Short mmCIF file of C-alpha atoms in Angstrom, two decimals:
data_model
loop_
_atom_site.label_atom_id
_atom_site.label_comp_id
_atom_site.label_asym_id
_atom_site.label_seq_id
_atom_site.Cartn_x
_atom_site.Cartn_y
_atom_site.Cartn_z
CA MET A 19 -23.27 18.62 -27.02
CA ALA A 20 -21.29 16.23 -24.79
CA ILE A 21 -22.36 12.61 -24.60
CA GLU A 22 -23.23 11.66 -21.02
CA PHE A 23 -22.63 8.09 -19.92
CA ASP A 24 -21.80 6.04 -16.86
CA ALA A 25 -18.03 5.59 -17.01
CA LEU A 26 -18.11 2.70 -14.51
CA SER A 27 -20.82 0.71 -16.29
CA TYR A 28 -19.67 -2.31 -18.30
CA PRO A 29 -22.65 -3.98 -20.03
CA ASN A 30 -20.31 -6.01 -22.24
CA ALA A 31 -17.57 -8.36 -21.12
CA SER A 32 -14.02 -7.11 -21.55
CA ARG A 33 -10.65 -8.69 -20.93
CA ARG A 34 -7.02 -7.78 -20.52
CA THR A 35 -4.05 -9.80 -21.62
CA THR A 36 -0.53 -10.00 -20.22
CA VAL A 37 1.76 -7.26 -21.54
CA TYR A 38 5.26 -8.19 -22.73
CA GLY A 39 8.36 -6.05 -23.13
CA ARG A 40 12.13 -6.26 -23.29
CA LYS A 41 13.74 -2.88 -22.56
CA GLY A 42 11.52 -1.76 -19.69
CA MET A 43 8.12 -1.90 -18.04
CA VAL A 44 6.00 0.09 -15.56
CA ALA A 45 2.79 -1.11 -13.92
CA THR A 46 0.61 1.00 -11.66
CA SER A 47 -2.95 2.06 -10.92
CA GLN A 48 -3.01 5.18 -13.13
CA GLN A 49 -2.04 5.12 -16.79
CA LEU A 50 -0.69 8.70 -16.76
CA ALA A 51 1.73 7.80 -13.98
CA ALA A 52 2.75 4.60 -15.78
CA GLN A 53 3.51 6.55 -18.94
CA ALA A 54 5.57 9.05 -16.92
CA GLY A 55 7.72 6.21 -15.64
CA LEU A 56 8.15 4.72 -19.11
CA ASP A 57 9.17 8.11 -20.50
CA ILE A 58 11.94 8.25 -17.89
CA LEU A 59 13.19 4.83 -19.00
CA LYS A 60 13.30 6.03 -22.59
CA ARG A 61 15.33 9.07 -21.51
CA GLY A 62 18.03 6.78 -20.15
CA GLY A 63 16.78 6.37 -16.61
CA ASN A 64 16.83 3.02 -14.83
CA ALA A 65 14.09 1.16 -12.96
CA VAL A 66 14.65 3.26 -9.83
CA ASP A 67 14.36 6.52 -11.76
CA ALA A 68 11.14 5.26 -13.32
CA ALA A 69 9.75 4.28 -9.91
CA ILE A 70 10.43 7.73 -8.44
CA ALA A 71 8.80 9.50 -11.39
CA THR A 72 5.77 7.23 -11.21
CA ALA A 73 5.43 7.60 -7.44
CA ALA A 74 5.59 11.39 -7.55
CA CYS A 75 3.08 11.43 -10.39
CA LEU A 76 0.66 9.28 -8.38
CA THR A 77 0.44 11.96 -5.67
CA VAL A 78 -1.16 14.13 -8.35
CA VAL A 79 -3.17 11.70 -10.46
CA GLU A 80 -4.44 9.52 -7.59
CA PRO A 81 -4.71 11.82 -4.54
CA THR A 82 -7.53 9.67 -3.14
CA SER A 83 -4.98 7.11 -1.94
CA ASN A 84 -1.61 8.80 -1.48
CA GLY A 85 0.14 12.13 -1.32
CA ILE A 86 3.26 14.11 -0.54
CA GLY A 87 2.34 13.83 3.14
CA GLY A 88 2.34 10.01 3.30
CA ASP A 89 4.80 7.16 3.89
CA ALA A 90 6.60 4.80 1.50
CA PHE A 91 8.45 1.47 1.33
CA ALA A 92 10.51 -0.11 -1.46
CA LEU A 93 12.26 -3.31 -2.48
CA VAL A 94 14.99 -2.65 -5.05
CA TRP A 95 16.68 -5.36 -7.10
CA MET A 96 19.86 -3.75 -8.37
CA LYS A 97 22.74 -5.59 -10.02
CA GLY A 98 21.79 -8.96 -8.58
CA GLU A 99 21.05 -7.88 -5.01
CA LEU A 100 17.81 -7.04 -3.19
CA HIS A 101 17.68 -3.92 -1.00
CA GLY A 102 14.91 -2.71 1.30
CA LEU A 103 13.91 0.88 2.15
CA ASN A 104 11.66 1.79 5.09
CA ALA A 105 10.49 5.40 4.74
CA SER A 106 7.82 5.37 7.45
CA GLY A 107 7.96 8.21 9.94
CA PRO A 108 7.56 8.16 13.72
CA ALA A 109 5.06 9.83 16.02
CA PRO A 110 5.93 13.41 17.03
CA MET A 111 7.94 13.82 20.22
CA GLY A 112 5.21 16.00 21.73
CA ILE A 113 2.42 13.41 21.68
CA SER A 114 1.64 10.74 24.28
CA ILE A 115 -1.05 8.37 25.46
CA ASP A 116 -1.57 10.46 28.59
CA LYS A 117 -2.24 13.60 26.52
CA LEU A 118 -4.83 11.84 24.37
CA LYS A 119 -6.56 10.22 27.33
CA ALA A 120 -6.68 13.59 29.08
CA GLN A 121 -8.62 14.83 26.06
CA GLY A 122 -11.12 12.00 26.46
CA PHE A 123 -9.89 9.60 23.77
CA ALA A 124 -10.16 5.86 24.43
CA GLU A 125 -8.58 4.96 21.06
CA MET A 126 -6.56 6.75 18.41
CA PRO A 127 -8.71 9.19 16.43
CA LYS A 128 -8.95 8.82 12.66
CA TYR A 129 -8.72 12.47 11.67
CA GLY A 130 -7.05 15.70 12.73
CA TRP A 131 -3.57 16.08 14.20
CA HIS A 132 -3.61 13.14 16.61
CA PRO A 133 -2.89 10.41 14.01
CA VAL A 134 -0.37 12.47 11.99
CA THR A 135 3.16 11.02 12.02
CA VAL A 136 6.24 12.29 10.19
CA PRO A 137 5.63 11.77 6.44
CA GLY A 138 8.30 9.66 4.74
CA ALA A 139 7.43 9.67 1.02
CA PRO A 140 9.58 12.66 -0.07
CA SER A 141 12.55 11.18 1.79
CA ALA A 142 12.06 7.90 -0.08
CA TRP A 143 12.28 9.63 -3.47
CA ALA A 144 15.47 11.44 -2.46
CA ALA A 145 17.09 8.37 -0.88
CA LEU A 146 16.35 6.12 -3.87
CA ALA A 147 17.63 8.73 -6.32
CA LYS A 148 20.82 9.32 -4.34
CA ARG A 149 21.74 5.65 -3.96
CA PHE A 150 20.56 4.09 -7.22
CA GLY A 151 19.24 6.73 -9.63
CA ARG A 152 20.86 8.03 -12.80
CA LEU A 153 18.86 11.17 -13.48
CA PRO A 154 18.48 14.26 -11.26
CA LEU A 155 15.44 14.40 -8.99
CA ALA A 156 14.26 17.56 -10.73
CA GLU A 157 13.95 15.65 -14.00
CA LEU A 158 12.19 12.72 -12.31
CA LEU A 159 9.53 14.94 -10.71
CA GLU A 160 8.94 17.01 -13.84
CA PRO A 161 5.97 14.91 -15.11
CA ALA A 162 4.20 15.18 -11.74
CA ILE A 163 4.83 18.93 -11.63
CA ARG A 164 3.44 19.31 -15.15
CA TYR A 165 0.24 17.36 -14.38
CA ALA A 166 -0.29 19.35 -11.19
CA GLU A 167 0.26 22.67 -12.98
CA GLU A 168 -1.62 22.00 -16.21
CA GLY A 169 -4.22 19.57 -14.92
CA TYR A 170 -5.34 16.17 -16.19
CA ALA A 171 -8.58 14.38 -17.00
CA VAL A 172 -9.85 12.40 -14.00
CA SER A 173 -10.28 8.66 -14.63
CA PRO A 174 -13.42 6.63 -13.75
CA THR A 175 -12.28 4.67 -10.69
CA LEU A 176 -10.48 7.72 -9.34
CA SER A 177 -13.67 9.75 -9.66
CA SER A 178 -15.63 7.03 -7.87
CA PHE A 179 -13.15 6.95 -4.95
CA TRP A 180 -13.13 10.76 -4.81
CA ASN A 181 -16.91 10.89 -4.54
CA ARG A 182 -17.13 8.04 -2.03
CA ASN A 183 -14.47 9.61 0.18
CA TYR A 184 -16.13 13.02 0.03
CA GLU A 185 -19.40 11.49 1.22
CA ARG A 186 -17.55 9.87 4.12
CA HIS A 187 -15.69 13.08 4.96
CA VAL A 188 -18.93 15.07 5.09
CA LYS A 189 -20.10 12.72 7.83
CA GLU A 190 -16.84 12.31 9.76
CA PHE A 191 -14.62 15.39 9.23
CA PRO A 192 -15.00 18.40 11.52
CA LYS A 193 -16.18 21.36 9.42
CA VAL A 194 -12.85 23.18 9.65
CA LEU A 195 -11.05 20.17 8.16
CA LEU A 196 -13.68 19.72 5.49
CA ASP A 197 -13.36 23.37 4.41
CA GLN A 198 -9.55 23.08 4.06
CA TRP A 199 -9.83 19.80 2.22
CA SER A 200 -12.56 21.06 -0.13
CA GLU A 201 -10.54 24.12 -1.15
CA LEU A 202 -7.81 21.84 -2.54
CA PHE A 203 -9.72 18.78 -3.71
CA MET A 204 -13.07 20.27 -4.72
CA PRO A 205 -12.30 23.73 -6.14
CA GLU A 206 -15.50 23.55 -8.22
CA GLY A 207 -17.61 22.65 -5.19
CA ALA A 208 -18.10 18.96 -5.99
CA PRO A 209 -15.94 15.85 -6.51
CA PRO A 210 -14.69 15.68 -10.11
CA LYS A 211 -16.55 13.39 -12.50
CA PRO A 212 -14.81 11.15 -15.06
CA GLY A 213 -13.25 13.39 -17.68
CA ASP A 214 -13.27 16.53 -15.50
CA ILE A 215 -9.98 18.42 -15.26
CA TRP A 216 -8.32 18.73 -11.86
CA ARG A 217 -5.18 20.75 -11.18
CA SER A 218 -3.30 22.04 -8.14
CA ARG A 219 -0.69 24.71 -8.74
CA ARG A 220 0.22 24.66 -5.05
CA HIS A 221 0.94 20.96 -5.35
CA ALA A 222 3.16 21.73 -8.37
CA GLU A 223 5.09 24.40 -6.46
CA THR A 224 5.69 22.03 -3.55
CA LEU A 225 6.92 19.24 -5.82
CA ALA A 226 9.27 21.71 -7.52
CA GLU A 227 10.61 22.75 -4.10
CA ILE A 228 11.18 19.11 -3.14
CA ALA A 229 12.93 18.45 -6.46
CA ALA A 230 15.19 21.51 -6.22
CA THR A 231 16.33 20.67 -2.68
CA ASP A 232 16.45 16.85 -2.83
CA ALA A 233 13.58 16.91 -0.30
CA GLU A 234 15.64 18.90 2.24
CA SER A 235 13.05 21.69 2.20
CA PHE A 236 10.37 19.26 3.39
CA TYR A 237 12.38 18.17 6.42
CA ARG A 238 14.71 21.07 7.27
CA GLY A 239 13.75 24.06 5.12
CA ALA A 240 10.88 26.27 3.98
CA LEU A 241 8.30 23.49 3.65
CA ALA A 242 9.18 22.21 7.12
CA ASP A 243 8.62 25.72 8.43
CA ARG A 244 5.15 25.81 6.85
CA ILE A 245 4.19 22.45 8.33
CA ASP A 246 5.50 23.51 11.75
CA ARG A 247 3.63 26.83 11.68
CA PHE A 248 0.38 25.19 10.60
CA SER A 249 0.72 22.59 13.37
CA ARG A 250 1.39 25.21 16.07
CA GLU A 251 -1.48 27.44 14.92
CA THR A 252 -4.05 24.62 14.86
CA GLY A 253 -3.18 22.55 17.93
CA GLY A 254 -0.97 19.94 16.27
CA TYR A 255 1.95 17.99 17.67
CA LEU A 256 4.24 17.79 14.64
CA ARG A 257 7.25 20.12 14.78
CA LYS A 258 10.12 21.03 12.51
CA GLU A 259 12.42 19.19 14.93
CA ASP A 260 10.45 15.96 14.31
CA LEU A 261 10.88 16.42 10.57
CA ALA A 262 14.57 17.33 10.85
CA ARG A 263 15.58 14.28 12.90
CA PHE A 264 13.89 11.83 10.50
CA ALA A 265 15.76 9.79 7.91
CA PRO A 266 14.58 6.74 5.92
CA GLU A 267 16.22 3.45 6.80
CA TRP A 268 17.84 0.89 4.51
CA VAL A 269 16.88 -2.54 5.84
CA LYS A 270 17.54 -6.20 5.07
CA PRO A 271 14.51 -7.90 3.44
CA ILE A 272 13.09 -11.10 4.94
CA SER A 273 11.91 -14.15 3.00
CA ALA A 274 10.20 -17.51 2.99
CA SER A 275 10.71 -20.33 0.52
CA TYR A 276 7.66 -21.64 -1.33
CA LYS A 277 7.96 -24.43 -3.91
CA GLY A 278 11.57 -23.55 -4.70
CA PHE A 279 10.97 -19.80 -4.98
CA ASP A 280 11.94 -17.13 -2.48
CA VAL A 281 9.14 -14.72 -1.52
CA TRP A 282 10.53 -11.44 -0.15
CA GLU A 283 8.98 -8.84 2.13
CA LEU A 284 10.26 -6.02 4.33
CA PRO A 285 10.65 -6.69 8.06
CA PRO A 286 8.47 -5.02 10.71
CA ASN A 287 7.21 -2.39 11.33
CA GLY A 288 5.53 -3.49 8.07
CA GLN A 289 3.12 -6.42 7.98
CA GLY A 290 4.82 -8.32 5.14
CA ILE A 291 5.84 -11.02 7.61
CA VAL A 292 2.15 -12.01 7.78
CA THR A 293 2.31 -13.14 4.15
CA LEU A 294 5.42 -15.22 4.84
CA MET A 295 3.89 -16.76 7.95
CA ALA A 296 0.74 -17.73 6.02
CA LEU A 297 2.81 -19.29 3.23
CA ASN A 298 4.88 -21.28 5.72
CA ILE A 299 1.74 -22.55 7.45
CA PHE A 300 0.00 -23.43 4.19
CA GLN A 301 2.87 -25.13 2.38
CA GLY A 302 3.14 -27.84 5.02
CA LEU A 303 -0.40 -29.01 4.28
CA ASP A 304 -0.95 -31.83 1.83
CA THR A 305 -3.42 -30.22 -0.59
CA SER A 306 -2.97 -32.77 -3.40
CA GLY A 307 -6.37 -34.34 -2.79
CA ASP A 308 -8.24 -31.15 -1.91
CA ASP A 309 -11.30 -30.07 -3.80
CA ALA A 310 -11.74 -26.32 -4.44
CA ALA A 311 -13.62 -25.74 -1.19
CA ARG A 312 -11.10 -27.47 1.07
CA TYR A 313 -8.21 -25.78 -0.72
CA ALA A 314 -9.78 -22.31 -0.25
CA HIS A 315 -10.82 -23.11 3.33
CA ARG A 316 -7.26 -23.97 4.30
CA GLN A 317 -5.92 -20.82 2.66
CA ILE A 318 -8.28 -18.67 4.72
CA GLU A 319 -7.35 -20.49 7.93
CA ALA A 320 -3.61 -20.05 7.26
CA VAL A 321 -4.10 -16.30 6.80
CA LYS A 322 -6.17 -16.03 9.99
CA LEU A 323 -3.51 -17.77 12.02
CA ALA A 324 -0.75 -15.62 10.55
CA PHE A 325 -2.63 -12.44 11.45
CA GLU A 326 -3.31 -13.75 14.95
CA ASP A 327 0.30 -13.27 16.02
CA GLY A 328 1.16 -10.65 13.42
CA LEU A 329 -1.27 -8.15 14.92
CA GLU A 330 0.18 -8.85 18.37
CA GLU A 331 3.87 -8.74 17.53
CA ILE A 332 4.43 -6.26 14.67
CA ALA A 333 5.62 -2.87 15.87
CA ASP A 334 8.55 -0.48 15.65
CA PRO A 335 11.69 -2.63 15.23
CA SER A 336 13.11 -1.23 18.47
CA ARG A 337 10.12 -2.66 20.38
CA LEU A 338 10.12 -6.17 18.90
CA ARG A 339 10.79 -9.14 21.14
CA GLU A 340 14.32 -10.42 20.67
CA GLY A 341 14.35 -13.16 18.03
CA VAL A 342 10.65 -12.80 17.20
CA ILE A 343 11.13 -12.61 13.41
CA ALA A 344 13.06 -15.87 13.33
CA GLU A 345 10.50 -17.43 15.66
CA LEU A 346 7.50 -16.45 13.54
CA LEU A 347 9.19 -17.68 10.37
CA SER A 348 10.39 -20.96 11.89
CA GLU A 349 9.11 -24.36 10.83
CA GLU A 350 8.30 -25.11 14.48
CA TYR A 351 5.94 -22.14 14.63
CA ALA A 352 4.37 -22.97 11.25
CA ASP A 353 3.82 -26.59 12.26
CA ARG A 354 2.22 -25.58 15.56
CA GLN A 355 -0.22 -23.26 13.80
CA ARG A 356 -0.82 -25.70 10.96
CA ARG A 357 -2.03 -28.36 13.37
CA ARG A 358 -4.85 -26.01 14.44
CA ILE A 359 -6.38 -26.10 10.95
CA GLY A 360 -9.30 -28.49 10.82
CA GLU A 361 -12.27 -28.98 8.56
CA GLU A 362 -14.28 -26.05 9.93
CA ALA A 363 -13.59 -22.35 10.33
CA ILE A 364 -11.99 -21.27 13.61
CA VAL A 365 -12.18 -17.94 15.45
CA PRO A 366 -8.70 -16.45 15.99
CA ARG A 367 -7.90 -13.95 18.74
CA THR A 368 -7.66 -10.88 16.53
CA PRO A 369 -9.54 -7.58 16.24
CA PRO A 370 -11.36 -6.51 13.07
CA VAL A 371 -9.07 -5.24 10.32
CA PRO A 372 -9.91 -1.75 8.92
CA THR A 373 -9.63 -0.43 5.38
CA GLY A 374 -7.31 2.20 3.92
CA GLY A 375 -6.01 3.87 0.78
CA THR A 376 -2.69 3.12 -0.92
CA VAL A 377 -0.95 3.11 -4.32
CA TYR A 378 1.44 0.45 -5.58
CA LEU A 379 3.78 0.45 -8.56
CA CYS A 380 6.49 -1.73 -9.98
CA THR A 381 9.14 -1.07 -12.59
CA ALA A 382 11.81 -2.92 -14.55
CA ASP A 383 14.53 -1.88 -16.98
CA GLY A 384 16.40 -3.71 -19.72
CA GLU A 385 19.44 -4.32 -17.49
CA GLY A 386 17.55 -6.56 -15.06
CA ASN A 387 16.98 -3.95 -12.34
CA MET A 388 13.50 -3.93 -10.76
CA VAL A 389 11.58 -2.00 -8.11
CA SER A 390 8.60 -2.88 -5.93
CA TYR A 391 7.30 0.36 -4.42
CA ILE A 392 4.32 1.41 -2.33
CA GLN A 393 3.16 4.69 -0.75
CA SER A 394 0.05 5.72 1.11
CA ASN A 395 -1.93 8.33 3.02
CA TYR A 396 -3.46 5.37 4.91
CA MET A 397 -7.19 6.17 4.95
CA GLU A 398 -7.96 7.60 1.52
CA PHE A 399 -7.02 11.32 1.75
CA GLY A 400 -5.46 10.80 5.18
CA SER A 401 -5.96 12.95 8.27
CA GLY A 402 -8.09 15.57 6.50
CA LEU A 403 -5.39 18.16 7.17
CA VAL A 404 -4.04 20.11 4.21
CA VAL A 405 -1.04 22.38 4.87
CA PRO A 406 -2.15 25.80 3.57
CA GLY A 407 -0.60 26.92 0.32
CA THR A 408 1.25 23.65 -0.34
CA GLY A 409 -1.05 20.88 -1.63
CA ILE A 410 0.33 18.64 1.15
CA ALA A 411 -2.39 16.35 2.51
CA LEU A 412 -1.05 14.83 5.73
CA HIS A 413 -1.61 11.13 6.31
CA ASN A 414 -3.25 9.54 9.37
CA ARG A 415 -0.90 6.57 9.78
CA GLY A 416 -0.82 7.00 13.56
CA HIS A 417 -4.40 5.72 13.74
CA SER A 418 -2.83 2.23 13.88
CA PHE A 419 -1.29 2.95 17.30
CA SER A 420 -2.87 1.46 20.42
CA LEU A 421 -3.69 3.58 23.48
CA ASN A 422 -3.12 0.52 25.68
CA PRO A 423 0.31 1.18 27.26
CA ALA A 424 0.91 -2.58 27.60
CA HIS A 425 0.49 -3.25 23.87
CA ARG A 426 3.64 -3.65 21.79
CA ASN A 427 2.20 -1.15 19.31
CA ALA A 428 1.31 1.43 21.98
CA LEU A 429 1.66 5.09 21.05
CA GLU A 430 4.97 6.59 22.16
CA PRO A 431 6.85 9.75 21.14
CA GLY A 432 9.33 9.02 18.36
CA LYS A 433 7.95 5.53 17.70
CA ARG A 434 6.84 4.06 14.37
CA THR A 435 3.50 2.30 14.24
CA TYR A 436 2.38 -1.04 12.77
CA HIS A 437 2.38 -0.34 9.05
CA THR A 438 0.04 -1.93 6.52
CA ILE A 439 1.75 -1.02 3.23
CA ILE A 440 4.07 -3.73 1.89
CA PRO A 441 5.95 -4.26 -1.39
CA GLY A 442 6.58 -7.86 -2.46
CA PHE A 443 9.25 -9.55 -4.58
CA LEU A 444 9.86 -13.04 -5.99
CA SER A 445 13.18 -14.68 -6.86
CA LYS A 446 14.49 -18.17 -7.64
CA ASP A 447 18.02 -19.52 -7.27
CA GLY A 448 19.41 -16.03 -6.82
CA GLU A 449 17.74 -14.66 -9.95
CA ALA A 450 15.04 -12.00 -9.90
CA ILE A 451 11.60 -13.11 -11.02
CA GLY A 452 10.04 -9.79 -10.17
CA PRO A 453 8.06 -7.35 -8.08
CA PHE A 454 4.42 -7.64 -7.09
CA GLY A 455 2.02 -5.94 -4.73
CA VAL A 456 -1.64 -5.68 -3.78
CA MET A 457 -2.56 -2.39 -2.12
CA GLY A 458 -5.36 -2.01 0.41
CA ALA A 459 -4.64 -1.86 4.17
CA PHE A 460 -4.98 -5.27 5.88
CA MET A 461 -5.96 -6.88 2.58
CA GLN A 462 -2.35 -6.57 1.48
CA PRO A 463 -0.83 -9.69 3.09
CA GLN A 464 -3.90 -11.62 1.95
CA GLY A 465 -3.48 -10.26 -1.57
CA HIS A 466 0.22 -11.14 -1.62
CA PHE A 467 -0.63 -14.64 -0.41
CA GLN A 468 -3.20 -15.11 -3.18
CA VAL A 469 -0.80 -13.74 -5.82
CA VAL A 470 1.92 -16.22 -4.82
CA LEU A 471 -0.49 -19.17 -4.85
CA GLY A 472 -1.89 -18.05 -8.20
CA ALA A 473 1.59 -18.05 -9.67
CA LEU A 474 3.20 -21.04 -7.99
CA ASP A 475 0.26 -23.36 -7.23
CA GLN A 476 -1.93 -22.62 -10.23
CA GLY A 477 0.65 -21.52 -12.81
CA LEU A 478 -1.32 -18.43 -13.86
CA ASN A 479 0.19 -15.60 -15.89
CA PRO A 480 0.42 -12.13 -14.26
CA GLN A 481 -2.83 -10.81 -15.72
CA ALA A 482 -4.79 -13.98 -14.93
CA ILE A 483 -3.56 -13.82 -11.32
CA LEU A 484 -4.89 -10.29 -10.93
CA ASP A 485 -8.15 -11.04 -12.75
CA ALA A 486 -9.00 -13.95 -10.45
CA PRO A 487 -11.79 -13.31 -7.89
CA ARG A 488 -10.46 -12.73 -4.38
CA TRP A 489 -11.57 -13.41 -0.85
CA ARG A 490 -10.82 -11.24 2.16
CA TRP A 491 -10.84 -12.38 5.78
CA ASP A 492 -11.98 -9.58 8.11
CA GLU A 493 -12.47 -10.97 11.63
CA GLY A 494 -13.62 -14.11 13.41
CA ARG A 495 -15.29 -16.28 10.78
CA LYS A 496 -16.24 -13.32 8.55
CA VAL A 497 -15.01 -13.57 4.96
CA LEU A 498 -15.88 -11.21 2.12
CA VAL A 499 -15.87 -12.49 -1.45
CA GLU A 500 -16.17 -10.62 -4.72
CA PRO A 501 -19.37 -10.78 -6.79
CA SER A 502 -17.50 -12.87 -9.38
CA PHE A 503 -16.45 -15.44 -6.76
CA PRO A 504 -17.98 -18.82 -7.69
CA ARG A 505 -21.32 -19.15 -5.92
CA GLU A 506 -21.01 -22.88 -5.33
CA LEU A 507 -17.57 -22.37 -3.76
CA ALA A 508 -18.92 -19.65 -1.49
CA GLU A 509 -21.72 -21.99 -0.38
CA ALA A 510 -19.25 -24.79 0.30
CA LEU A 511 -17.17 -22.43 2.46
CA ARG A 512 -20.30 -21.39 4.31
CA ALA A 513 -20.97 -25.06 5.04
CA ARG A 514 -17.54 -25.19 6.69
CA GLY A 515 -18.52 -22.44 9.11
CA HIS A 516 -17.25 -19.37 7.27
CA GLU A 517 -19.59 -16.38 7.44
CA ILE A 518 -19.56 -15.45 3.77
CA ALA A 519 -20.71 -12.06 2.51
CA VAL A 520 -20.37 -10.46 -0.90
CA GLY A 521 -18.45 -7.18 -1.00
CA ASP A 522 -19.63 -4.93 -3.81
CA ASN A 523 -16.80 -2.38 -3.47
CA PRO A 524 -13.82 -3.54 -5.58
CA GLY A 525 -11.49 -1.45 -3.41
CA LEU A 526 -12.05 -3.83 -0.49
CA PHE A 527 -10.14 -6.55 -2.31
CA GLY A 528 -7.02 -4.58 -3.16
CA ARG A 529 -5.55 -3.39 -6.42
CA GLY A 530 -2.46 -5.20 -7.62
CA GLN A 531 0.37 -4.96 -10.12
CA ILE A 532 2.88 -7.60 -11.24
CA ILE A 533 6.02 -7.68 -13.40
CA TRP A 534 7.81 -11.00 -13.95
CA ARG A 535 11.18 -11.36 -15.70
CA ASN A 536 12.20 -14.51 -17.56
CA PRO A 537 15.75 -15.15 -16.26
CA ARG A 538 16.66 -17.02 -19.44
CA THR A 539 15.53 -14.48 -22.04
CA GLY A 540 15.20 -11.28 -20.05
CA VAL A 541 11.66 -10.79 -21.42
CA LEU A 542 9.30 -8.95 -19.07
CA SER A 543 5.63 -9.80 -18.58
CA GLY A 544 3.20 -7.68 -16.62
CA GLY A 545 -0.37 -7.49 -15.39
CA THR A 546 -2.51 -4.75 -13.88
CA ASP A 547 -5.58 -5.03 -11.71
CA PRO A 548 -9.01 -4.65 -13.34
CA ARG A 549 -10.26 -3.19 -10.04
CA THR A 550 -8.56 0.11 -10.86
CA ASP A 551 -7.71 2.43 -13.76
CA GLY A 552 -4.34 0.71 -14.04
CA ALA A 553 -1.96 0.24 -16.92
CA VAL A 554 1.08 -1.81 -17.80
CA VAL A 555 3.28 0.00 -20.31
CA ALA A 556 6.33 -1.58 -21.89
CA TRP A 557 9.20 -0.76 -24.19
#
């Protein structure tokens, strides 16, 4: 007789400690995926190979947050240089604001074909492998294919997300979408419980096809044909021509200096610049005499002010104002915003920030190479559309578009939208310190900001940074705090005008991973977020 218990109940305190290694390390939100990446390192692969294997595995072992049909971004430290990859796809050429408004939409829908943009994740795997990898893509995707084919035991947090998302989908998905989705993700008629086995042979076949063709099949071959046919038959906009013209873009990372360290993010259309703006605003404040409440208050205000212009300006790079990145990262801009921070909470001119689903991973090898990588279906399982016979759940990234033609982020054919997923990286004096990230829609810049301050202001180790209770600004004066957030600090923030509420869903506060490298010894140290089923594995 099986013992029944609540896998998410923790009546006794537990703790994690920082993990150390020398020859390699992988940190991510699912231990099976982390082990897959470490196995690749032990086979002679480098940090990039390990990142690809881990990312592909996550589409199988954490389908509640990412999939083959999502987007991806990466920061790659290779042989002393940092490289950026933007693998976010554009809107189909056949969609437009006029078409959506003619159908009665006042804003971008969440589900169905309207928010589906070209998926970029498979292209990211192929591009990373081609430029920096050592091992063939077929070998890197083998662990993911095996887990999809043979199945795996579902972990506790994954089961919780699966169940929560199903309950939401029942309310919000049209029945035809729900039936498609349920066939793939609930073959037994209910969301899997912790310890249940889930498998998807169709997912395995698709991954094998991607591996065998270096992702060409997804964009120009048999898989592209399937996506095109499904779209045409069900009223979609995505076409094989949209897939065929897409290619990921290698970009130059952007940075801000904080206390002698360089904090790196990718440029727009990602929102990483919001983190850098907040750091620039905050570091000009004299916090030496601040008590805990004033220190936290000024952090929240800096993030608000960074989002204020970030949400207005971030868009497809081709639509950015000339010189806007330099302007937003200038000391003049930071000083102007900084002077608006007083002793009470202000109300910035920004809309509410929604939630989403994402996975983050980071890797390092014994040669000093490191990867900060993130991929997402945006809102949990994405659009609700599953391409028949493939296991491909299509994302809903286009929900971030505006239907206001005057907005910089307005929907246009062939245009990339404001993107929430951002990988982070830290360096000092030209030496890599390491990758970090906090997944979770618009929480991500806030999570990055809190990670950097935890490391550089408070001197915390990677695990302590991720264990620390977080706050999350949502809109106006509204701030969510975790149940473990100090009550007296929350009350002091409330006295400063912040509208404090406790968020009981750990997913609202992001799920992070960190790997730091000691430039002197080469020793790696890593932490993983207690808000997920994560693992740091080292060699």
